[in-house]
mmCIF file of C-alpha atoms in Angstrom:
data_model
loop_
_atom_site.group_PDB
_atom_site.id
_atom_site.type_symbol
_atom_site.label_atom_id
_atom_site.label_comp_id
_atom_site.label_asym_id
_atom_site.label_seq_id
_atom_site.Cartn_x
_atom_site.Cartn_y
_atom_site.Cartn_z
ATOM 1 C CA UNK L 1 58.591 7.925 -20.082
ATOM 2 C CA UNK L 2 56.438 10.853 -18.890
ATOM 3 C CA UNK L 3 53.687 9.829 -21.609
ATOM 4 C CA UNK L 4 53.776 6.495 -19.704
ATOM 5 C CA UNK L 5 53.464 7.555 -16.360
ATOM 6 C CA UNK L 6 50.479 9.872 -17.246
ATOM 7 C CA UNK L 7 48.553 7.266 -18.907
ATOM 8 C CA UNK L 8 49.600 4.875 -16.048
ATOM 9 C CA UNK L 9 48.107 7.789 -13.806
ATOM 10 C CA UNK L 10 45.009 8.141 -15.600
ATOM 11 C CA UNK L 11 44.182 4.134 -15.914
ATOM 12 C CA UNK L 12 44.432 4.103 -12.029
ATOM 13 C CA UNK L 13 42.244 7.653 -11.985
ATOM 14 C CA UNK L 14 39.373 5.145 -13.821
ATOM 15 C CA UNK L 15 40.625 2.076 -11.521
ATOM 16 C CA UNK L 16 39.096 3.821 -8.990
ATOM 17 C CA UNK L 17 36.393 5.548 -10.387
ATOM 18 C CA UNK L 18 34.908 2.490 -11.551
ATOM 19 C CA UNK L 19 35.291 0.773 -7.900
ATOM 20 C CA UNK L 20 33.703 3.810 -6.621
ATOM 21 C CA UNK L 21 31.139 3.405 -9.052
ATOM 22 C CA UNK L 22 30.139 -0.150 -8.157
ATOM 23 C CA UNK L 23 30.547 0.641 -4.039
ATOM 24 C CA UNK L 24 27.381 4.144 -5.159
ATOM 25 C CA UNK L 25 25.515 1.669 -7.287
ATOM 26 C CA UNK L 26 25.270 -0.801 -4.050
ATOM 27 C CA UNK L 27 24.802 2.040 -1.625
ATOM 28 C CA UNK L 28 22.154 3.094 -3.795
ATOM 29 C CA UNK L 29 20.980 -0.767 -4.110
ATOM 30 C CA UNK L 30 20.936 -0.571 -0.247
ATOM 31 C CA UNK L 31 19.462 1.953 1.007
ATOM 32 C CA UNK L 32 17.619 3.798 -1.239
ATOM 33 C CA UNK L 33 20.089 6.799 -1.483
ATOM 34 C CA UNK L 34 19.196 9.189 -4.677
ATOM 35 C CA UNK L 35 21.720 9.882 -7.255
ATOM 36 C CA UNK L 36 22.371 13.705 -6.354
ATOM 37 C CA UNK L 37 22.475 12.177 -2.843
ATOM 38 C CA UNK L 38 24.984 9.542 -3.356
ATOM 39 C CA UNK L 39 27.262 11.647 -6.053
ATOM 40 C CA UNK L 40 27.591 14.453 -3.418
ATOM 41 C CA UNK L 41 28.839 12.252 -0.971
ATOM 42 C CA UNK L 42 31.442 10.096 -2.826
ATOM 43 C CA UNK L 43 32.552 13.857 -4.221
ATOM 44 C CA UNK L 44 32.568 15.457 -1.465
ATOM 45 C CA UNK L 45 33.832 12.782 1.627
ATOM 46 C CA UNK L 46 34.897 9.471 -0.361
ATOM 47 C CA UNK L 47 36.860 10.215 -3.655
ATOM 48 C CA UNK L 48 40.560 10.690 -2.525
ATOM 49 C CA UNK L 49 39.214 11.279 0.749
ATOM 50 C CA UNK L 50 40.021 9.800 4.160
ATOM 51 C CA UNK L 51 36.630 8.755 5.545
ATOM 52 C CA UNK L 52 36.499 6.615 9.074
ATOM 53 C CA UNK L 53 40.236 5.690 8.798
ATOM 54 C CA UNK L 54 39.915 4.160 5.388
ATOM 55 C CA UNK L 55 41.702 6.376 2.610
ATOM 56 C CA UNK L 56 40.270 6.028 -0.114
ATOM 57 C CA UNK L 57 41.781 6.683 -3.923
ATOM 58 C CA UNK L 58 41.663 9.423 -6.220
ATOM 59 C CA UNK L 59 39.574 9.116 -8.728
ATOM 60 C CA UNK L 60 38.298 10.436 -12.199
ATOM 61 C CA UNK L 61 35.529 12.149 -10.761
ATOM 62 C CA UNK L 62 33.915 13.389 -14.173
ATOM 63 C CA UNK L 63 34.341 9.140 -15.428
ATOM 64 C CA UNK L 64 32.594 8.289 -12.165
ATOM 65 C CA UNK L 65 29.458 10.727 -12.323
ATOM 66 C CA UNK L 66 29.069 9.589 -15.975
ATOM 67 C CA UNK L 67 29.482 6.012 -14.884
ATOM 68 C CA UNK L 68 26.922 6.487 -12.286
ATOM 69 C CA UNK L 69 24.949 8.680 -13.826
ATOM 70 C CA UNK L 70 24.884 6.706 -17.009
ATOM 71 C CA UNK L 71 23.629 2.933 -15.113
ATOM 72 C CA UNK L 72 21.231 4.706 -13.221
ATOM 73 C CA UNK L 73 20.263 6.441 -16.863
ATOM 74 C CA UNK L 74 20.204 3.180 -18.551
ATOM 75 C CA UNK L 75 18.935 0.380 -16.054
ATOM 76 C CA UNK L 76 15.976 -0.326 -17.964
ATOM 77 C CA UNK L 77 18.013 -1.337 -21.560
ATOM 78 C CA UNK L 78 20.950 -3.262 -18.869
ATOM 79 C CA UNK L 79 19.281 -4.973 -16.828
ATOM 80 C CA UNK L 80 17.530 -7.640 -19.603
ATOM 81 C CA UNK L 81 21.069 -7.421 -21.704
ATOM 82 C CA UNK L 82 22.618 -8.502 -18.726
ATOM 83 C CA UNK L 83 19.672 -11.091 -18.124
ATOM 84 C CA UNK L 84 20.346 -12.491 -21.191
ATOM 85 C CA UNK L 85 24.071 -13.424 -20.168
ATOM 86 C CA UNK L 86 23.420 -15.090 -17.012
ATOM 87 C CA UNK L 87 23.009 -18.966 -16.928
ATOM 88 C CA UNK L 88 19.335 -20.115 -17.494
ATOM 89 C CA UNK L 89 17.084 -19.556 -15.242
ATOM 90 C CA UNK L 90 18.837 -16.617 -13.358
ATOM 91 C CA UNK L 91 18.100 -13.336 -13.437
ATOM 92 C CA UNK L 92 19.952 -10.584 -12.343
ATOM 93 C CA UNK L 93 17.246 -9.495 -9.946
ATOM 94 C CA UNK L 94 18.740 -12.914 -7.708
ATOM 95 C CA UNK L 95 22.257 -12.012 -7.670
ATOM 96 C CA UNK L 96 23.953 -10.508 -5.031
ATOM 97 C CA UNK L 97 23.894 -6.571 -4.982
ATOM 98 C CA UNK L 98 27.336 -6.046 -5.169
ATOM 99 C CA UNK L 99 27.394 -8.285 -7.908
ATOM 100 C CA UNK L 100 24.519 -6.680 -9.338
ATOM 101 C CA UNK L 101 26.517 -2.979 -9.522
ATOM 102 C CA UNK L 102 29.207 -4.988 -10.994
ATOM 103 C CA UNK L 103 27.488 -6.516 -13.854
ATOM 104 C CA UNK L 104 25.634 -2.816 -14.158
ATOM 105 C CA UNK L 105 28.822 -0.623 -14.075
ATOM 106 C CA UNK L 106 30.149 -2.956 -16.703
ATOM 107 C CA UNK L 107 27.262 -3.475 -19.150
ATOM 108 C CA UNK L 108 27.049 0.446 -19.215
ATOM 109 C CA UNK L 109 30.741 0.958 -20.386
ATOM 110 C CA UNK L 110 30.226 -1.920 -22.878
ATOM 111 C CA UNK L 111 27.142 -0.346 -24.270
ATOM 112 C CA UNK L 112 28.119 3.121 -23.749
ATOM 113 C CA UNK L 113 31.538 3.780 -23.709
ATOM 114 C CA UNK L 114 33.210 2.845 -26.905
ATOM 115 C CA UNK L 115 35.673 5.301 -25.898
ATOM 116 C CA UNK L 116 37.185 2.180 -23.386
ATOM 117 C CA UNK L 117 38.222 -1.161 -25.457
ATOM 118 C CA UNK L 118 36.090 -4.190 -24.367
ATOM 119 C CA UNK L 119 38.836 -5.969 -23.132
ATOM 120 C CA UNK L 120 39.638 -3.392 -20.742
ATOM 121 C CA UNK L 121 36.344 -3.233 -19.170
ATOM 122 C CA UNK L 122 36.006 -7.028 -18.751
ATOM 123 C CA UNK L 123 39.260 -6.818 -16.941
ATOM 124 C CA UNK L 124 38.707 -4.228 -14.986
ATOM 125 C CA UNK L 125 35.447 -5.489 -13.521
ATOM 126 C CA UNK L 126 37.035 -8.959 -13.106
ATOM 127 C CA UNK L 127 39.941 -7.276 -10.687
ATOM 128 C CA UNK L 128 36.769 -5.450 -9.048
ATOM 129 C CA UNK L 129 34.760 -8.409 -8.441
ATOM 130 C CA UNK L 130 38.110 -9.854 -7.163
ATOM 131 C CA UNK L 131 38.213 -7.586 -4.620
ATOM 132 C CA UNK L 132 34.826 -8.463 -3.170
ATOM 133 C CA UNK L 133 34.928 -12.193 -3.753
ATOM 134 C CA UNK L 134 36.996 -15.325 -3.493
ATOM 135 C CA UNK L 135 34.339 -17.740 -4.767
ATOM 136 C CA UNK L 136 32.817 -18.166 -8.842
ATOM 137 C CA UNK L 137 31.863 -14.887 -8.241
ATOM 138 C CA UNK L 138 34.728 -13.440 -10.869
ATOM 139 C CA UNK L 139 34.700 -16.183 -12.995
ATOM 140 C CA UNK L 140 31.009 -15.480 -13.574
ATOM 141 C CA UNK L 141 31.657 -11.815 -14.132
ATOM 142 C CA UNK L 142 34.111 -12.687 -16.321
ATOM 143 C CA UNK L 143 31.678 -15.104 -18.739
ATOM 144 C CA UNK L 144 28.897 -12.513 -18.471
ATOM 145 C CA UNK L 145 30.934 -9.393 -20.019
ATOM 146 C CA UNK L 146 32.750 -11.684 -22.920
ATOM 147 C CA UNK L 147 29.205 -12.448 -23.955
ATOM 148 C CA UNK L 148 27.771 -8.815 -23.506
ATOM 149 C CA UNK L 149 30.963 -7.674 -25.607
ATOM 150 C CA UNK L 150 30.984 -10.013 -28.355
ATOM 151 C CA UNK L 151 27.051 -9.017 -28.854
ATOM 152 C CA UNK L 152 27.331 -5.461 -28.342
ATOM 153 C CA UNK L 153 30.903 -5.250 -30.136
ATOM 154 C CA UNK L 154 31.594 -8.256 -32.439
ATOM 155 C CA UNK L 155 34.122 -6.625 -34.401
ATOM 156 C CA UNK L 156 36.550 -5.144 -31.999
ATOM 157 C CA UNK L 157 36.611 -8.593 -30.634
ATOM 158 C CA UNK L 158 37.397 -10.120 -33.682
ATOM 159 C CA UNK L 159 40.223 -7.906 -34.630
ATOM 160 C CA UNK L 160 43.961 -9.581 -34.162
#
């Protein structure tokens, strides 16, 4: 039971290190905020902080700052993978910025992270897209990362 609850505990840890991921890839979207900038702030005031009456959760931090680290590291090789996914004739340079960081955050942990099964990533950013939409918004998140993941991992997809 205490194996469960720790790896319950850790899955929530990434939860919200990936959400905090997505909300520094916007703010950097935004406003222009560096990396160093934006990491020492979500370390310092935002992870498992209370910050203008919102608390927010604790997080992985290490999971984050490679999350972060890693789309900002890999935007150029994302950014046309992702292109690739999205219906013809859009690019992801015309979606909306949260949306963007979504699609980013994802494709980097799909690429990157074989540490993190596919179908935990597409699920993951699905409930995070949830959270900022009520629209097609998840559904299209959802399409986007099944395609990335059976192209960038066929065969843990096709495992049973």
């Amino acid at each position: 039971m205490a194996q469960g609850a720790k790896t319950s505990s850790r899955a929530s840890l990434r939860s919200a290190a990936r959400l905090a991921a997505v909300q520094a890839l916007y703010q950097m979207d935004m406003t222009g905020i560096d990396l160093t900038d934006v990491l020492a702030e979500f370390e310092a005031h935002r992870l498992g902080q209370e910050l203008e009456g919102d608390q927010y959760h604790s997080a992985e931090a290490k999971f984050f700052r490679d999350l972060v680290e890693g789309v900002v590291r890999e935007q150029r090789n994302l950014d046309p993978l992702i292109d690739q996914q999205l219906a013809e004739g859009w690019r992801l340079g015309r979606v909306d910025s949260i949306l963007r960081a979504i699609l980013r955050s994802a494709a980097f942990e799909l690429t990157d992270r074989d540490d993190v099964p596919a179908r935990v990533v597409i699920s993951e950013y699905v409930d995070i897209a949830h959270a900022f939409f009520n629209e097609d918004e998840p559904k299209v998140v959802n399409g986007v990362l099944d395609q990335l993941a059976h192209k960038t991992r066929p065969k843990e997809l096709t495992r049973q």
